[in-house]
Amino acid sequence: MKRALFHILAVLTVAIWGTTFVSTKVLLHHGLTPDVIFTLRFILAYGLLWLLRPRLGMWCKNLGDELRMVGLGITGGSLYFLTENAALTYAPAANVSLLVCTTPLLTILLMRFVYKKSERLSRHTVGGSLLALAGVALVVLNGHFALKLNPRGDLLALSASLLWALYTLLLRSVEGRYRNLLITRKVFGYGLLTILPYLAWHRPELQMTTFTTPAVWGNLLFLGIVASLVCYATWNAVVKNLGASFSSNYLYLNPLAATLAASLVLNEQITPTAAIGACMILAGIALARKK
């Protein structure tokens, strides 16, 4: 029963992450830049978590663990979002979406490479992951089979995928020794600290009148509280209880949730090809669950 709860949490978390592009798109249309959106959502998440749980502690037990927390803030925060957003400036969105969705496969391979004995690489796991990835391709392309290669953008998208795989690897190295909420707060804190050099160089201009618009602060609250504070905490718990390799397969649901959100909010059409892809994603995740 407890394990079933974490499967449900995984689906809900990835579904929420899949819908964040709608909120981000709204904020971009109101003049906010991707780095500002990231910074504001992490400030909201960090500040609220500090207020709710001020006695979580400040430092890790040793310098090595503290440096791992810095790594979590970079790979799951600042550098991840910067590479993903930079990829979108060079390559088509379809390329980026598809390449970022190689994260589960990269995670499985990376975990197998580092934890050779404890991480089994079964045929079901690999086969399910490949089937789901093929389904992702159909969902992302949505009936329009045209991908234009862009080496710079595509490499940045793959870098973002690898960064999240490294985040999962680092998460495994500290889980069990520290409370989930402390790890989550560290991710937000170090994510913010490591984005500061980029902000100092980029120097984004903010119009305070922008934040008086309900659409702006409403979407910022959603991204900061729900998509960041709640979802990072639930995802860290999912990885701890279901395992890094298997949990990562749920990330294949991300483009499916994004497509559904686009259909409901932006009236974008779902083609039969995308529907077939959705079935392949679900079948791939189910196959990966088999021993």
Coordinates of C-alpha atoms in Angstrom, one line a residue:
M1 CA 0.0 0.0 0.0
K2 CA 2.8 2.4 0.9
R3 CA 4.7 1.6 -2.3
A4 CA 1.5 2.2 -4.3
L5 CA 1.3 5.7 -2.8
F6 CA 4.7 6.6 -4.1
H7 CA 3.7 5.4 -7.6
I8 CA 0.7 7.8 -7.4
L9 CA 3.0 10.6 -6.1
A10 CA 5.4 10.0 -9.1
V11 CA 2.6 10.3 -11.6
L12 CA 1.1 13.5 -10.0
T13 CA 4.6 15.1 -9.7
V14 CA 5.5 14.5 -13.3
A15 CA 2.0 15.6 -14.4
I16 CA 2.4 18.9 -12.6
W17 CA 5.9 19.4 -14.1
G18 CA 4.5 18.7 -17.5
T19 CA 2.0 21.6 -17.1
T20 CA 4.6 24.1 -16.0
F21 CA 5.3 25.2 -19.5
V22 CA 1.9 26.8 -19.7
S23 CA 2.7 29.0 -16.7
T24 CA 6.2 29.7 -18.0
K25 CA 4.8 30.7 -21.4
V26 CA 2.3 33.1 -19.7
L27 CA 5.2 34.7 -17.7
L28 CA 7.4 35.0 -20.8
H29 CA 4.6 36.8 -22.6
H30 CA 4.5 39.3 -19.7
G31 CA 8.1 40.2 -20.2
L32 CA 9.9 37.9 -17.6
T33 CA 13.0 36.1 -18.8
P34 CA 13.7 32.4 -18.1
D35 CA 16.5 33.1 -15.6
V36 CA 14.2 35.6 -13.7
I37 CA 11.4 33.0 -13.6
F38 CA 13.7 30.4 -12.2
T39 CA 15.1 32.7 -9.6
L40 CA 11.7 33.9 -8.4
R41 CA 10.2 30.4 -8.2
F42 CA 13.2 29.1 -6.2
I43 CA 13.1 32.2 -3.9
L44 CA 9.4 31.5 -3.2
A45 CA 10.1 27.8 -2.5
Y46 CA 13.1 28.4 -0.3
G47 CA 11.6 31.2 1.7
L48 CA 8.3 29.3 2.3
L49 CA 10.1 26.1 3.3
W50 CA 12.3 28.1 5.7
L51 CA 9.2 29.7 7.3
L52 CA 7.4 26.3 7.6
R53 CA 10.3 24.3 8.9
P54 CA 12.9 26.6 10.4
R55 CA 14.5 23.9 12.6
L56 CA 15.6 21.6 9.8
G57 CA 19.2 22.5 10.4
M58 CA 21.8 24.4 8.5
W59 CA 24.8 22.3 7.6
C60 CA 25.5 18.7 6.6
K61 CA 27.5 16.3 8.8
N62 CA 30.7 16.7 6.7
L63 CA 32.1 18.8 3.9
G64 CA 31.7 16.0 1.4
D65 CA 28.0 15.9 1.9
E66 CA 27.7 19.7 1.8
L67 CA 29.5 19.7 -1.6
R68 CA 27.0 17.0 -2.8
M69 CA 24.2 19.4 -1.8
V70 CA 25.9 22.1 -3.9
G71 CA 26.0 19.6 -6.8
L72 CA 22.2 19.0 -6.3
G73 CA 21.5 22.7 -6.5
I74 CA 23.5 23.0 -9.7
T75 CA 22.4 19.8 -11.5
G76 CA 18.7 20.0 -10.4
G77 CA 18.5 23.8 -10.3
S78 CA 20.6 26.6 -11.9
L79 CA 22.6 24.9 -14.6
Y80 CA 19.8 22.5 -15.5
F81 CA 17.4 25.3 -16.2
L82 CA 20.0 27.5 -17.9
T83 CA 21.0 24.7 -20.4
E84 CA 17.4 23.7 -21.1
N85 CA 16.3 27.3 -21.7
A86 CA 19.4 28.0 -23.8
A87 CA 18.7 25.0 -25.9
L88 CA 15.3 26.4 -26.7
T89 CA 16.9 29.5 -28.1
Y90 CA 18.9 27.5 -30.7
A91 CA 16.9 24.4 -31.5
P92 CA 13.2 23.8 -32.2
A93 CA 11.0 23.0 -29.1
A94 CA 10.4 19.5 -30.5
N95 CA 14.1 18.7 -30.6
V96 CA 14.6 19.9 -27.0
S97 CA 11.6 18.1 -25.7
L98 CA 12.6 14.8 -27.3
L99 CA 16.3 15.0 -26.2
V100 CA 15.5 16.1 -22.6
C101 CA 13.3 13.0 -22.4
T102 CA 16.3 10.8 -22.8
T103 CA 16.9 11.5 -19.1
P104 CA 15.4 8.2 -17.8
L105 CA 17.6 6.2 -20.2
L106 CA 20.7 8.2 -19.3
T107 CA 19.8 7.8 -15.6
I108 CA 19.5 4.0 -15.9
L109 CA 22.9 3.7 -17.7
L110 CA 24.6 6.1 -15.3
M111 CA 23.3 4.3 -12.2
R112 CA 24.4 1.0 -13.7
F113 CA 27.9 2.4 -14.4
V114 CA 28.3 3.7 -10.8
Y115 CA 26.5 1.1 -8.8
K116 CA 27.4 -2.0 -10.8
K117 CA 26.4 -4.6 -8.2
S118 CA 23.3 -3.0 -6.7
E119 CA 21.7 -1.6 -9.9
R120 CA 20.4 -4.5 -12.0
L121 CA 19.8 -3.7 -15.7
S122 CA 17.0 -6.0 -16.7
R123 CA 15.6 -6.5 -20.2
H124 CA 12.3 -5.3 -19.0
T125 CA 13.8 -2.0 -17.7
V126 CA 15.7 -1.3 -20.8
G127 CA 13.0 -2.4 -23.2
G128 CA 10.3 -0.5 -21.3
S129 CA 12.5 2.7 -21.3
L130 CA 13.1 2.4 -25.1
L131 CA 9.4 1.8 -25.8
A132 CA 8.4 4.8 -23.7
L133 CA 11.0 7.0 -25.4
A134 CA 9.6 6.0 -28.8
G135 CA 6.2 6.9 -27.5
V136 CA 7.6 10.3 -26.4
A137 CA 8.9 10.9 -29.9
L138 CA 5.3 10.4 -31.3
V139 CA 3.8 12.6 -28.6
V140 CA 6.3 15.4 -29.1
L141 CA 6.1 15.4 -32.9
N142 CA 2.3 15.1 -32.7
G143 CA 1.9 14.0 -36.3
H144 CA 4.5 16.5 -37.7
F145 CA 7.5 14.3 -38.6
A146 CA 10.1 17.0 -39.1
L147 CA 13.1 17.5 -36.9
K148 CA 15.8 20.1 -37.9
L149 CA 19.2 19.3 -36.5
N150 CA 20.9 22.1 -34.6
P151 CA 24.2 20.9 -33.1
R152 CA 24.5 23.6 -30.5
G153 CA 20.9 23.5 -29.3
D154 CA 20.7 19.7 -29.4
L155 CA 23.9 19.4 -27.4
L156 CA 22.6 21.8 -24.8
A157 CA 19.4 19.8 -24.6
L158 CA 21.4 16.6 -24.1
S159 CA 23.4 18.4 -21.4
A160 CA 20.2 19.3 -19.6
S161 CA 19.2 15.6 -19.7
L162 CA 22.6 14.5 -18.4
L163 CA 22.4 17.1 -15.6
W164 CA 19.1 15.7 -14.3
A165 CA 20.6 12.2 -14.4
L166 CA 23.5 13.4 -12.3
Y167 CA 21.0 15.0 -9.9
T168 CA 19.4 11.6 -9.4
L169 CA 22.8 10.0 -8.9
L170 CA 23.7 12.7 -6.3
L171 CA 20.4 12.3 -4.6
R172 CA 21.0 8.6 -4.0
S173 CA 24.3 9.4 -2.4
V174 CA 22.7 11.5 0.4
E175 CA 19.2 10.0 0.8
G176 CA 18.6 8.2 4.0
R177 CA 21.2 10.2 5.9
Y178 CA 19.3 13.5 5.8
R179 CA 15.7 14.5 6.0
N180 CA 13.9 14.9 2.7
L181 CA 12.9 18.5 3.4
L182 CA 16.5 19.5 4.3
I183 CA 17.7 18.1 1.0
T184 CA 14.9 19.9 -0.8
R185 CA 15.8 23.2 0.9
K186 CA 19.5 22.7 0.1
V187 CA 18.6 22.3 -3.6
F188 CA 16.7 25.6 -3.6
G189 CA 19.4 27.4 -1.6
Y190 CA 22.4 26.3 -3.7
G191 CA 20.4 26.6 -6.9
L192 CA 19.9 30.3 -6.1
L193 CA 23.5 30.9 -5.0
T194 CA 24.9 29.3 -8.2
I195 CA 22.6 31.4 -10.5
L196 CA 23.9 34.7 -9.0
P197 CA 27.0 34.9 -11.3
Y198 CA 24.8 34.5 -14.4
L199 CA 22.3 37.2 -13.1
A200 CA 25.2 39.5 -12.4
W201 CA 26.4 39.1 -16.0
H202 CA 23.0 39.1 -17.6
R203 CA 21.5 41.9 -15.5
P204 CA 17.8 41.4 -16.3
E205 CA 15.6 44.4 -16.1
L206 CA 12.4 44.1 -14.1
Q207 CA 9.3 46.4 -14.2
M208 CA 7.7 46.2 -10.8
T209 CA 4.3 47.0 -12.4
T210 CA 4.5 43.6 -14.1
F211 CA 4.0 41.9 -10.7
T212 CA 0.6 43.7 -10.1
T213 CA -0.9 41.5 -12.8
P214 CA -2.9 38.5 -11.4
A215 CA -1.7 36.3 -14.2
V216 CA 1.9 37.0 -13.3
W217 CA 1.9 36.5 -9.5
G218 CA -0.7 33.7 -9.8
N219 CA 1.6 31.7 -12.1
L220 CA 4.7 32.5 -10.0
L221 CA 3.0 31.2 -6.9
F222 CA 2.1 28.0 -8.8
L223 CA 5.7 27.5 -10.0
G224 CA 7.2 28.4 -6.7
I225 CA 5.0 26.6 -4.3
V226 CA 3.4 23.7 -6.2
A227 CA 5.9 22.9 -9.0
S228 CA 9.0 23.6 -6.9
L229 CA 8.4 23.3 -3.2
V230 CA 5.9 20.5 -3.3
C231 CA 7.1 18.6 -6.4
Y232 CA 10.8 18.6 -5.5
A233 CA 9.9 17.2 -2.1
T234 CA 7.6 14.5 -3.5
W235 CA 10.0 13.6 -6.2
N236 CA 12.9 13.2 -3.8
A237 CA 10.7 11.0 -1.7
V238 CA 9.7 8.9 -4.8
V239 CA 13.3 8.4 -5.8
K240 CA 14.2 7.3 -2.2
N241 CA 11.3 4.8 -2.0
L242 CA 11.0 3.4 -5.5
G243 CA 14.7 3.6 -6.6
A244 CA 16.4 6.0 -8.9
S245 CA 16.4 3.8 -12.1
F246 CA 12.7 2.9 -12.0
S247 CA 11.5 6.3 -10.8
S248 CA 13.1 8.0 -13.7
N249 CA 10.9 6.2 -16.1
Y250 CA 7.9 8.2 -14.9
L251 CA 9.6 11.3 -16.5
Y252 CA 8.4 9.9 -19.8
L253 CA 4.9 11.1 -18.7
N254 CA 6.2 14.7 -18.8
P255 CA 5.5 15.5 -22.5
L256 CA 2.2 13.6 -22.3
A257 CA 1.1 15.9 -19.5
A258 CA 2.4 18.9 -21.5
T259 CA 0.4 17.9 -24.5
L260 CA -2.8 17.4 -22.5
A261 CA -2.3 20.8 -20.9
A262 CA -1.7 22.5 -24.3
S263 CA -4.9 20.9 -25.5
L264 CA -7.0 22.1 -22.6
V265 CA -5.5 25.5 -22.1
L266 CA -4.1 26.5 -25.4
N267 CA -6.5 24.5 -27.6
E268 CA -3.7 22.7 -29.4
Q269 CA -4.9 19.6 -31.3
I270 CA -3.9 16.1 -30.2
T271 CA -3.4 13.9 -33.3
P272 CA -3.9 10.1 -33.5
T273 CA -0.1 9.8 -33.7
A274 CA 0.2 11.5 -30.3
A275 CA -2.5 9.2 -28.9
I276 CA -0.6 6.1 -30.1
G277 CA 2.6 7.6 -28.5
A278 CA 0.7 8.1 -25.2
C279 CA -0.3 4.4 -25.2
M280 CA 3.4 3.4 -25.9
I281 CA 4.6 5.6 -23.0
L282 CA 2.1 3.9 -20.6
A283 CA 3.0 0.4 -21.9
G284 CA 6.8 1.2 -21.6
I285 CA 6.4 2.3 -18.0
A286 CA 4.3 -0.8 -17.2
L287 CA 7.0 -3.1 -18.8
A288 CA 9.8 -1.4 -16.9
R289 CA 8.0 -2.4 -13.6
K290 CA 8.3 -6.1 -14.4
K291 CA 11.1 -7.9 -12.6

